[in-house]
PDB file of C-alpha atoms in Angstrom:
ATOM      1  CA  MET A1247       0.000   0.000   0.000  1.00 89.00           C
ATOM      2  CA  ALA A1248       1.387   3.368  -1.063  1.00 97.00           C
ATOM      3  CA  THR A1249       0.381   6.737   0.338  1.00 98.00           C
ATOM      4  CA  TRP A1250      -1.154   9.013  -2.280  1.00 98.00           C
ATOM      5  CA  VAL A1251      -1.915  12.679  -1.620  1.00 98.00           C
ATOM      6  CA  ILE A1252      -4.310  14.095  -4.221  1.00 98.00           C
ATOM      7  CA  VAL A1253      -4.778  17.863  -4.235  1.00 98.00           C
ATOM      8  CA  GLY A1254      -8.060  18.910  -5.842  1.00 96.00           C
ATOM      9  CA  ALA A1255      -9.879  15.698  -4.909  1.00 96.00           C
ATOM     10  CA  ASN A1256     -13.427  16.905  -4.419  1.00 95.00           C
ATOM     11  CA  ARG A1257     -14.794  16.668  -7.962  1.00 93.00           C
ATOM     12  CA  GLY A1258     -14.158  15.774 -11.586  1.00 90.00           C
ATOM     13  CA  ILE A1259     -10.857  14.141 -12.466  1.00 93.00           C
ATOM     14  CA  GLY A1260      -9.447  14.594  -8.959  1.00 95.00           C
ATOM     15  CA  LEU A1261     -12.409  12.802  -7.402  1.00 96.00           C
ATOM     16  CA  GLU A1262     -12.136   9.941  -9.877  1.00 95.00           C
ATOM     17  CA  LEU A1263      -8.382   9.605  -9.297  1.00 97.00           C
ATOM     18  CA  THR A1264      -9.092   9.498  -5.586  1.00 97.00           C
ATOM     19  CA  ARG A1265     -11.773   6.851  -6.039  1.00 97.00           C
ATOM     20  CA  GLN A1266      -9.710   4.591  -8.295  1.00 97.00           C
ATOM     21  CA  ALA A1267      -6.516   4.831  -6.242  1.00 98.00           C
ATOM     22  CA  SER A1268      -8.472   4.018  -3.090  1.00 97.00           C
ATOM     23  CA  GLU A1269     -10.311   1.110  -4.713  1.00 96.00           C
ATOM     24  CA  ARG A1270      -7.060  -0.539  -5.688  1.00 95.00           C
ATOM     25  CA  GLY A1271      -5.850  -0.388  -2.109  1.00 96.00           C
ATOM     26  CA  GLU A1272      -3.752   2.771  -1.853  1.00 98.00           C
ATOM     27  CA  HIS A1273      -3.860   4.913   1.271  1.00 97.00           C
ATOM     28  CA  VAL A1274      -5.296   8.130  -0.152  1.00 98.00           C
ATOM     29  CA  ILE A1275      -5.310  11.513   1.553  1.00 98.00           C
ATOM     30  CA  ALA A1276      -7.747  13.792  -0.249  1.00 98.00           C
ATOM     31  CA  VAL A1277      -6.953  17.511  -0.217  1.00 98.00           C
ATOM     32  CA  CYS A1278      -9.437  20.124  -1.399  1.00 96.00           C
ATOM     33  CA  ARG A1279     -10.610  23.672  -0.993  1.00 94.00           C
ATOM     34  CA  SER A1280     -14.091  22.470  -0.050  1.00 93.00           C
ATOM     35  CA  THR A1281     -15.316  18.923   0.326  1.00 92.00           C
ATOM     36  CA  SER A1282     -18.238  17.376  -1.568  1.00 93.00           C
ATOM     37  CA  ASN A1283     -20.877  14.748  -0.913  1.00 94.00           C
ATOM     38  CA  ASP A1284     -19.228  12.432  -3.441  1.00 94.00           C
ATOM     39  CA  LEU A1285     -15.855  12.763  -1.736  1.00 94.00           C
ATOM     40  CA  GLU A1286     -17.326  12.221   1.723  1.00 93.00           C
ATOM     41  CA  LYS A1287     -18.953   8.983   0.528  1.00 94.00           C
ATOM     42  CA  LEU A1288     -15.480   7.544  -0.052  1.00 94.00           C
ATOM     43  CA  SER A1289     -14.752   7.772   3.707  1.00 90.00           C
ATOM     44  CA  LEU A1290     -11.119   8.749   3.272  1.00 94.00           C
ATOM     45  CA  THR A1291      -8.776  10.988   5.228  1.00 95.00           C
ATOM     46  CA  THR A1292      -9.589  14.477   3.978  1.00 96.00           C
ATOM     47  CA  VAL A1293      -7.821  17.794   4.477  1.00 97.00           C
ATOM     48  CA  SER A1294     -10.190  20.578   3.426  1.00 97.00           C
ATOM     49  CA  ASP A1295     -10.149  24.379   3.342  1.00 97.00           C
ATOM     50  CA  ILE A1296      -6.869  24.310   1.422  1.00 98.00           C
ATOM     51  CA  ASP A1297      -6.614  27.030  -1.222  1.00 98.00           C
ATOM     52  CA  ILE A1298      -3.363  26.454  -3.106  1.00 98.00           C
ATOM     53  CA  THR A1299      -3.081  30.169  -3.888  1.00 97.00           C
ATOM     54  CA  ARG A1300      -2.727  30.982  -0.174  1.00 98.00           C
ATOM     55  CA  ASP A1301       0.591  30.574   1.630  1.00 98.00           C
ATOM     56  CA  ASN A1302      -1.075  30.034   5.022  1.00 98.00           C
ATOM     57  CA  ASP A1303      -3.354  27.282   3.723  1.00 98.00           C
ATOM     58  CA  VAL A1304      -0.505  25.376   2.088  1.00 98.00           C
ATOM     59  CA  ALA A1305       1.629  25.812   5.201  1.00 98.00           C
ATOM     60  CA  ARG A1306      -1.223  24.314   7.229  1.00 98.00           C
ATOM     61  CA  LEU A1307      -1.365  21.387   4.797  1.00 98.00           C
ATOM     62  CA  ALA A1308       2.362  20.830   5.257  1.00 98.00           C
ATOM     63  CA  SER A1309       1.953  20.949   9.033  1.00 98.00           C
ATOM     64  CA  THR A1310      -0.923  18.452   8.919  1.00 97.00           C
ATOM     65  CA  LEU A1311       1.171  16.061   6.827  1.00 98.00           C
ATOM     66  CA  GLU A1312       4.419  16.729   8.697  1.00 96.00           C
ATOM     67  CA  ASN A1313       5.167  13.090   9.526  1.00 93.00           C
ATOM     68  CA  VAL A1314       3.641  11.518   6.406  1.00 97.00           C
ATOM     69  CA  LYS A1315       5.914   9.900   3.827  1.00 98.00           C
ATOM     70  CA  ILE A1316       4.241  10.577   0.479  1.00 98.00           C
ATOM     71  CA  ASP A1317       4.758   7.988  -2.238  1.00 98.00           C
ATOM     72  CA  VAL A1318       2.660   9.763  -4.870  1.00 98.00           C
ATOM     73  CA  LEU A1319       1.702  13.448  -4.818  1.00 98.00           C
ATOM     74  CA  VAL A1320      -0.808  14.461  -7.478  1.00 98.00           C
ATOM     75  CA  VAL A1321      -1.782  18.104  -7.968  1.00 98.00           C
ATOM     76  CA  VAL A1322      -5.013  18.286  -9.960  1.00 96.00           C
ATOM     77  CA  ALA A1323      -6.355  21.655  -8.831  1.00 86.00           C
ATOM     78  CA  GLY A1324      -6.778  24.099 -11.679  1.00 90.00           C
ATOM     79  CA  VAL A1325      -9.173  26.477 -13.378  1.00 91.00           C
ATOM     80  CA  LEU A1326     -10.234  27.121 -16.977  1.00 89.00           C
ATOM     81  CA  LYS A1327     -11.502  30.499 -18.174  1.00 87.00           C
ATOM     82  CA  HIS A1328     -11.797  31.701 -21.745  1.00 85.00           C
ATOM     83  CA  THR A1329      -9.701  34.746 -22.683  1.00 88.00           C
ATOM     84  CA  PRO A1330      -9.919  35.520 -26.417  1.00 87.00           C
ATOM     85  CA  LEU A1331      -7.751  38.323 -27.779  1.00 89.00           C
ATOM     86  CA  ASN A1332     -10.672  40.673 -28.307  1.00 91.00           C
ATOM     87  CA  HIS A1333     -11.921  40.262 -24.713  1.00 88.00           C
ATOM     88  CA  LEU A1334      -8.759  40.035 -22.649  1.00 89.00           C
ATOM     89  CA  ASP A1335      -9.187  40.538 -18.908  1.00 91.00           C
ATOM     90  CA  PHE A1336      -5.736  40.756 -17.376  1.00 94.00           C
ATOM     91  CA  ASP A1337      -7.020  40.157 -13.854  1.00 95.00           C
ATOM     92  CA  THR A1338      -8.261  36.796 -15.156  1.00 94.00           C
ATOM     93  CA  VAL A1339      -4.896  36.123 -16.775  1.00 94.00           C
ATOM     94  CA  SER A1340      -3.154  36.789 -13.455  1.00 96.00           C
ATOM     95  CA  SER A1341      -5.607  34.678 -11.479  1.00 96.00           C
ATOM     96  CA  LEU A1342      -5.083  31.663 -13.745  1.00 96.00           C
ATOM     97  CA  PHE A1343      -1.327  31.923 -13.280  1.00 96.00           C
ATOM     98  CA  GLU A1344      -1.850  31.898  -9.514  1.00 97.00           C
ATOM     99  CA  VAL A1345      -4.035  28.780  -9.567  1.00 97.00           C
ATOM    100  CA  ASN A1346      -2.608  26.779 -12.465  1.00 98.00           C
ATOM    101  CA  ALA A1347       1.125  27.499 -12.206  1.00 98.00           C
ATOM    102  CA  VAL A1348       2.102  29.127  -8.915  1.00 98.00           C
ATOM    103  CA  GLY A1349      -0.290  27.034  -6.807  1.00 98.00           C
ATOM    104  CA  PRO A1350       1.105  23.612  -7.781  1.00 98.00           C
ATOM    105  CA  LEU A1351       4.659  24.905  -7.303  1.00 98.00           C
ATOM    106  CA  ARG A1352       3.690  26.201  -3.862  1.00 98.00           C
ATOM    107  CA  VAL A1353       2.366  22.741  -2.942  1.00 98.00           C
ATOM    108  CA  ALA A1354       5.421  20.927  -4.318  1.00 98.00           C
ATOM    109  CA  ALA A1355       7.796  23.211  -2.421  1.00 98.00           C
ATOM    110  CA  ALA A1356       5.855  22.898   0.830  1.00 98.00           C
ATOM    111  CA  LEU A1357       5.695  19.094   0.681  1.00 98.00           C
ATOM    112  CA  ARG A1358       9.197  18.495  -0.635  1.00 98.00           C
ATOM    113  CA  GLY A1359      10.259  17.113   2.722  1.00 97.00           C
ATOM    114  CA  ASN A1360       7.543  14.439   2.514  1.00 98.00           C
ATOM    115  CA  LEU A1361       8.958  13.102  -0.752  1.00 98.00           C
ATOM    116  CA  GLY A1362      11.898  10.738  -0.808  1.00 97.00           C
ATOM    117  CA  GLN A1363      13.607   7.980  -2.750  1.00 97.00           C
ATOM    118  CA  GLY A1364      11.047   6.388  -5.047  1.00 98.00           C
ATOM    119  CA  SER A1365       8.384   9.077  -4.578  1.00 98.00           C
ATOM    120  CA  LYS A1366       6.510  10.473  -7.558  1.00 98.00           C
ATOM    121  CA  LEU A1367       5.097  13.945  -8.257  1.00 98.00           C
ATOM    122  CA  ALA A1368       2.385  14.236 -10.914  1.00 98.00           C
ATOM    123  CA  LEU A1369       1.184  17.647 -12.094  1.00 98.00           C
ATOM    124  CA  LEU A1370      -1.998  17.843 -14.153  1.00 97.00           C
ATOM    125  CA  THR A1371      -1.364  20.217 -16.998  1.00 97.00           C
ATOM    126  CA  SER A1372      -2.840  20.448 -20.507  1.00 96.00           C
ATOM    127  CA  ARG A1373      -1.678  19.990 -24.070  1.00 95.00           C
ATOM    128  CA  MET A1374      -2.924  23.572 -24.460  1.00 95.00           C
ATOM    129  CA  GLY A1375       0.288  24.471 -22.641  1.00 97.00           C
ATOM    130  CA  SER A1376       2.346  22.991 -25.478  1.00 98.00           C
ATOM    131  CA  ILE A1377       3.936  25.676 -27.661  1.00 97.00           C
ATOM    132  CA  GLU A1378       4.628  23.278 -30.521  1.00 96.00           C
ATOM    133  CA  ASP A1379       1.073  21.918 -30.461  1.00 95.00           C
ATOM    134  CA  ASN A1380      -0.572  25.356 -30.571  1.00 96.00           C
ATOM    135  CA  THR A1381      -2.021  25.689 -34.066  1.00 94.00           C
ATOM    136  CA  SER A1382      -5.332  27.331 -33.157  1.00 94.00           C
ATOM    137  CA  GLY A1383      -4.313  30.334 -31.025  1.00 95.00           C
ATOM    138  CA  GLY A1384      -6.551  31.925 -28.405  1.00 94.00           C
ATOM    139  CA  GLY A1385      -6.924  30.669 -24.856  1.00 94.00           C
ATOM    140  CA  TYR A1386      -4.258  33.078 -23.655  1.00 95.00           C
ATOM    141  CA  ALA A1387      -4.613  32.767 -19.889  1.00 95.00           C
ATOM    142  CA  TYR A1388      -5.066  29.006 -19.840  1.00 95.00           C
ATOM    143  CA  ARG A1389      -2.355  28.270 -22.398  1.00 96.00           C
ATOM    144  CA  MET A1390       0.167  30.596 -20.751  1.00 97.00           C
ATOM    145  CA  SER A1391      -0.514  29.313 -17.228  1.00 98.00           C
ATOM    146  CA  LYS A1392      -0.180  25.686 -18.282  1.00 98.00           C
ATOM    147  CA  ALA A1393       3.017  26.410 -20.223  1.00 98.00           C
ATOM    148  CA  ALA A1394       4.362  27.969 -17.021  1.00 98.00           C
ATOM    149  CA  LEU A1395       3.329  24.871 -15.071  1.00 98.00           C
ATOM    150  CA  ASN A1396       5.155  22.695 -17.606  1.00 98.00           C
ATOM    151  CA  MET A1397       8.323  24.715 -17.040  1.00 98.00           C
ATOM    152  CA  ALA A1398       7.931  24.431 -13.271  1.00 98.00           C
ATOM    153  CA  GLY A1399       7.506  20.677 -13.586  1.00 98.00           C
ATOM    154  CA  ARG A1400      10.566  20.334 -15.772  1.00 98.00           C
ATOM    155  CA  SER A1401      12.671  22.280 -13.257  1.00 98.00           C
ATOM    156  CA  LEU A1402      11.262  20.235 -10.377  1.00 98.00           C
ATOM    157  CA  ALA A1403      12.293  17.076 -12.214  1.00 98.00           C
ATOM    158  CA  VAL A1404      15.882  18.317 -12.361  1.00 98.00           C
ATOM    159  CA  ASP A1405      15.994  19.578  -8.790  1.00 98.00           C
ATOM    160  CA  LEU A1406      14.286  16.559  -7.176  1.00 98.00           C
ATOM    161  CA  ALA A1407      16.216  13.897  -9.081  1.00 98.00           C
ATOM    162  CA  GLU A1408      18.996  13.992  -6.499  1.00 95.00           C
ATOM    163  CA  ASP A1409      16.406  12.978  -3.884  1.00 97.00           C
ATOM    164  CA  GLY A1410      15.187  10.082  -6.033  1.00 98.00           C
ATOM    165  CA  VAL A1411      11.857  11.777  -6.835  1.00 98.00           C
ATOM    166  CA  ALA A1412      10.398  11.428 -10.340  1.00 98.00           C
ATOM    167  CA  VAL A1413       8.148  14.124 -11.823  1.00 98.00           C
ATOM    168  CA  VAL A1414       5.640  13.899 -14.661  1.00 98.00           C
ATOM    169  CA  LEU A1415       3.414  16.410 -16.469  1.00 98.00           C
ATOM    170  CA  LEU A1416       0.064  14.866 -17.415  1.00 98.00           C
ATOM    171  CA  HIS A1417      -2.643  15.919 -19.867  1.00 97.00           C
ATOM    172  CA  PRO A1418      -5.947  14.310 -18.854  1.00 94.00           C
ATOM    173  CA  GLY A1419      -7.571  14.649 -22.284  1.00 88.00           C
ATOM    174  CA  PHE A1420     -10.702  16.640 -23.061  1.00 81.00           C
ATOM    175  CA  VAL A1421     -12.815  15.393 -20.165  1.00 79.00           C
ATOM    176  CA  ARG A1422     -16.521  15.873 -19.507  1.00 66.00           C
ATOM    177  CA  THR A1423     -16.451  17.702 -16.185  1.00 63.00           C
ATOM    178  CA  GLU A1424     -17.980  20.745 -14.561  1.00 59.00           C
ATOM    179  CA  MET A1425     -14.892  22.727 -15.601  1.00 62.00           C
ATOM    180  CA  THR A1426     -15.536  21.993 -19.293  1.00 60.00           C
ATOM    181  CA  GLY A1427     -19.274  22.540 -18.978  1.00 63.00           C
ATOM    182  CA  GLY A1428     -19.886  18.839 -19.566  1.00 62.00           C
ATOM    183  CA  ASN A1429     -18.201  18.956 -22.955  1.00 62.00           C
ATOM    184  CA  GLY A1430     -15.422  16.588 -23.906  1.00 60.00           C
ATOM    185  CA  MET A1431     -14.344  13.321 -25.451  1.00 66.00           C
ATOM    186  CA  LEU A1432     -13.653  11.304 -22.283  1.00 76.00           C
ATOM    187  CA  ASP A1433     -15.482  10.607 -19.045  1.00 81.00           C
ATOM    188  CA  PRO A1434     -13.562  11.198 -15.799  1.00 84.00           C
ATOM    189  CA  ASP A1435     -13.217   7.486 -15.033  1.00 89.00           C
ATOM    190  CA  GLU A1436     -11.546   6.778 -18.390  1.00 92.00           C
ATOM    191  CA  SER A1437      -9.185   9.737 -18.026  1.00 92.00           C
ATOM    192  CA  ALA A1438      -8.289   8.832 -14.445  1.00 94.00           C
ATOM    193  CA  ALA A1439      -7.504   5.214 -15.340  1.00 96.00           C
ATOM    194  CA  GLY A1440      -5.023   6.374 -17.976  1.00 97.00           C
ATOM    195  CA  LEU A1441      -3.465   8.917 -15.633  1.00 98.00           C
ATOM    196  CA  ILE A1442      -2.889   6.245 -13.005  1.00 98.00           C
ATOM    197  CA  ASP A1443      -1.233   4.058 -15.641  1.00 98.00           C
ATOM    198  CA  ARG A1444       1.091   6.913 -16.582  1.00 98.00           C
ATOM    199  CA  ILE A1445       1.968   7.492 -12.913  1.00 98.00           C
ATOM    200  CA  ASP A1446       2.646   3.789 -12.425  1.00 98.00           C
ATOM    201  CA  GLU A1447       4.996   3.824 -15.428  1.00 98.00           C
ATOM    202  CA  LEU A1448       6.919   6.889 -14.216  1.00 98.00           C
ATOM    203  CA  SER A1449      10.533   6.392 -13.158  1.00 98.00           C
ATOM    204  CA  LEU A1450      13.691   8.454 -12.807  1.00 98.00           C
ATOM    205  CA  GLU A1451      14.518   7.403 -16.376  1.00 98.00           C
ATOM    206  CA  THR A1452      11.393   9.193 -17.645  1.00 98.00           C
ATOM    207  CA  THR A1453      11.248  12.058 -15.152  1.00 98.00           C
ATOM    208  CA  GLY A1454      10.426  15.512 -16.498  1.00 98.00           C
ATOM    209  CA  THR A1455       8.345  14.294 -19.445  1.00 98.00           C
ATOM    210  CA  PHE A1456       4.903  15.312 -20.733  1.00 98.00           C
ATOM    211  CA  TRP A1457       2.232  12.691 -21.431  1.00 98.00           C
ATOM    212  CA  HIS A1458      -1.343  12.362 -22.620  1.00 97.00           C
ATOM    213  CA  THR A1459      -3.522  10.081 -20.500  1.00 96.00           C
ATOM    214  CA  ASN A1460      -3.710   7.736 -23.517  1.00 96.00           C
ATOM    215  CA  GLY A1461       0.038   7.063 -23.396  1.00 96.00           C
ATOM    216  CA  GLU A1462       1.102   9.492 -26.134  1.00 96.00           C
ATOM    217  CA  GLN A1463       4.161  11.589 -25.292  1.00 98.00           C
ATOM    218  CA  LEU A1464       3.405  15.237 -25.985  1.00 98.00           C
ATOM    219  CA  PRO A1465       5.713  17.939 -27.379  1.00 97.00           C
ATOM    220  CA  TRP A1466       6.718  20.957 -25.344  1.00 96.00           C
TER     221      TRP A1466
END
């Protein structure tokens, strides 16, 4: 049994990752800003009221988990807002950077001491953060924030390698969740199953790479 900490576990992909990891026998600690009925039904250890954009909240999370050795840390928390060129709201751009890029880095830095030889860090990003893959434009805030997260993950892979910690950037696919307004090509359970497979496959030999849930390696 490995200890998994899943940040953003109350709904959507995070909830399904939490469910599937728990069902296969992992010890899962679910972290969220606010809990949900679906999460509570899983009867897991839950740490709520954690906003990853707030230093004090993440410090409290680190204090709560002070003596916990984390085998797998998954940061799912993120937000999607549309920012076309002709309707740019720069407060929105800044807020997406805080949630999608700075927040996961804040969590990784705070919980670094809980990670050790053989631990894994998985950051949920998006292929919309790929510069090479961008052939349709638009989506400025989301694309830029996820590209920044990809860079953070790549640097974390380099810096944590000496501690034996492997890092992966994961694209969940276009998933039918509340965040996408129910639109998409995958259901959360299908996406989560693929993400778990990618995490299982992760090693120090593949650290710092960028993968689709379906097993396709994505370009930066």
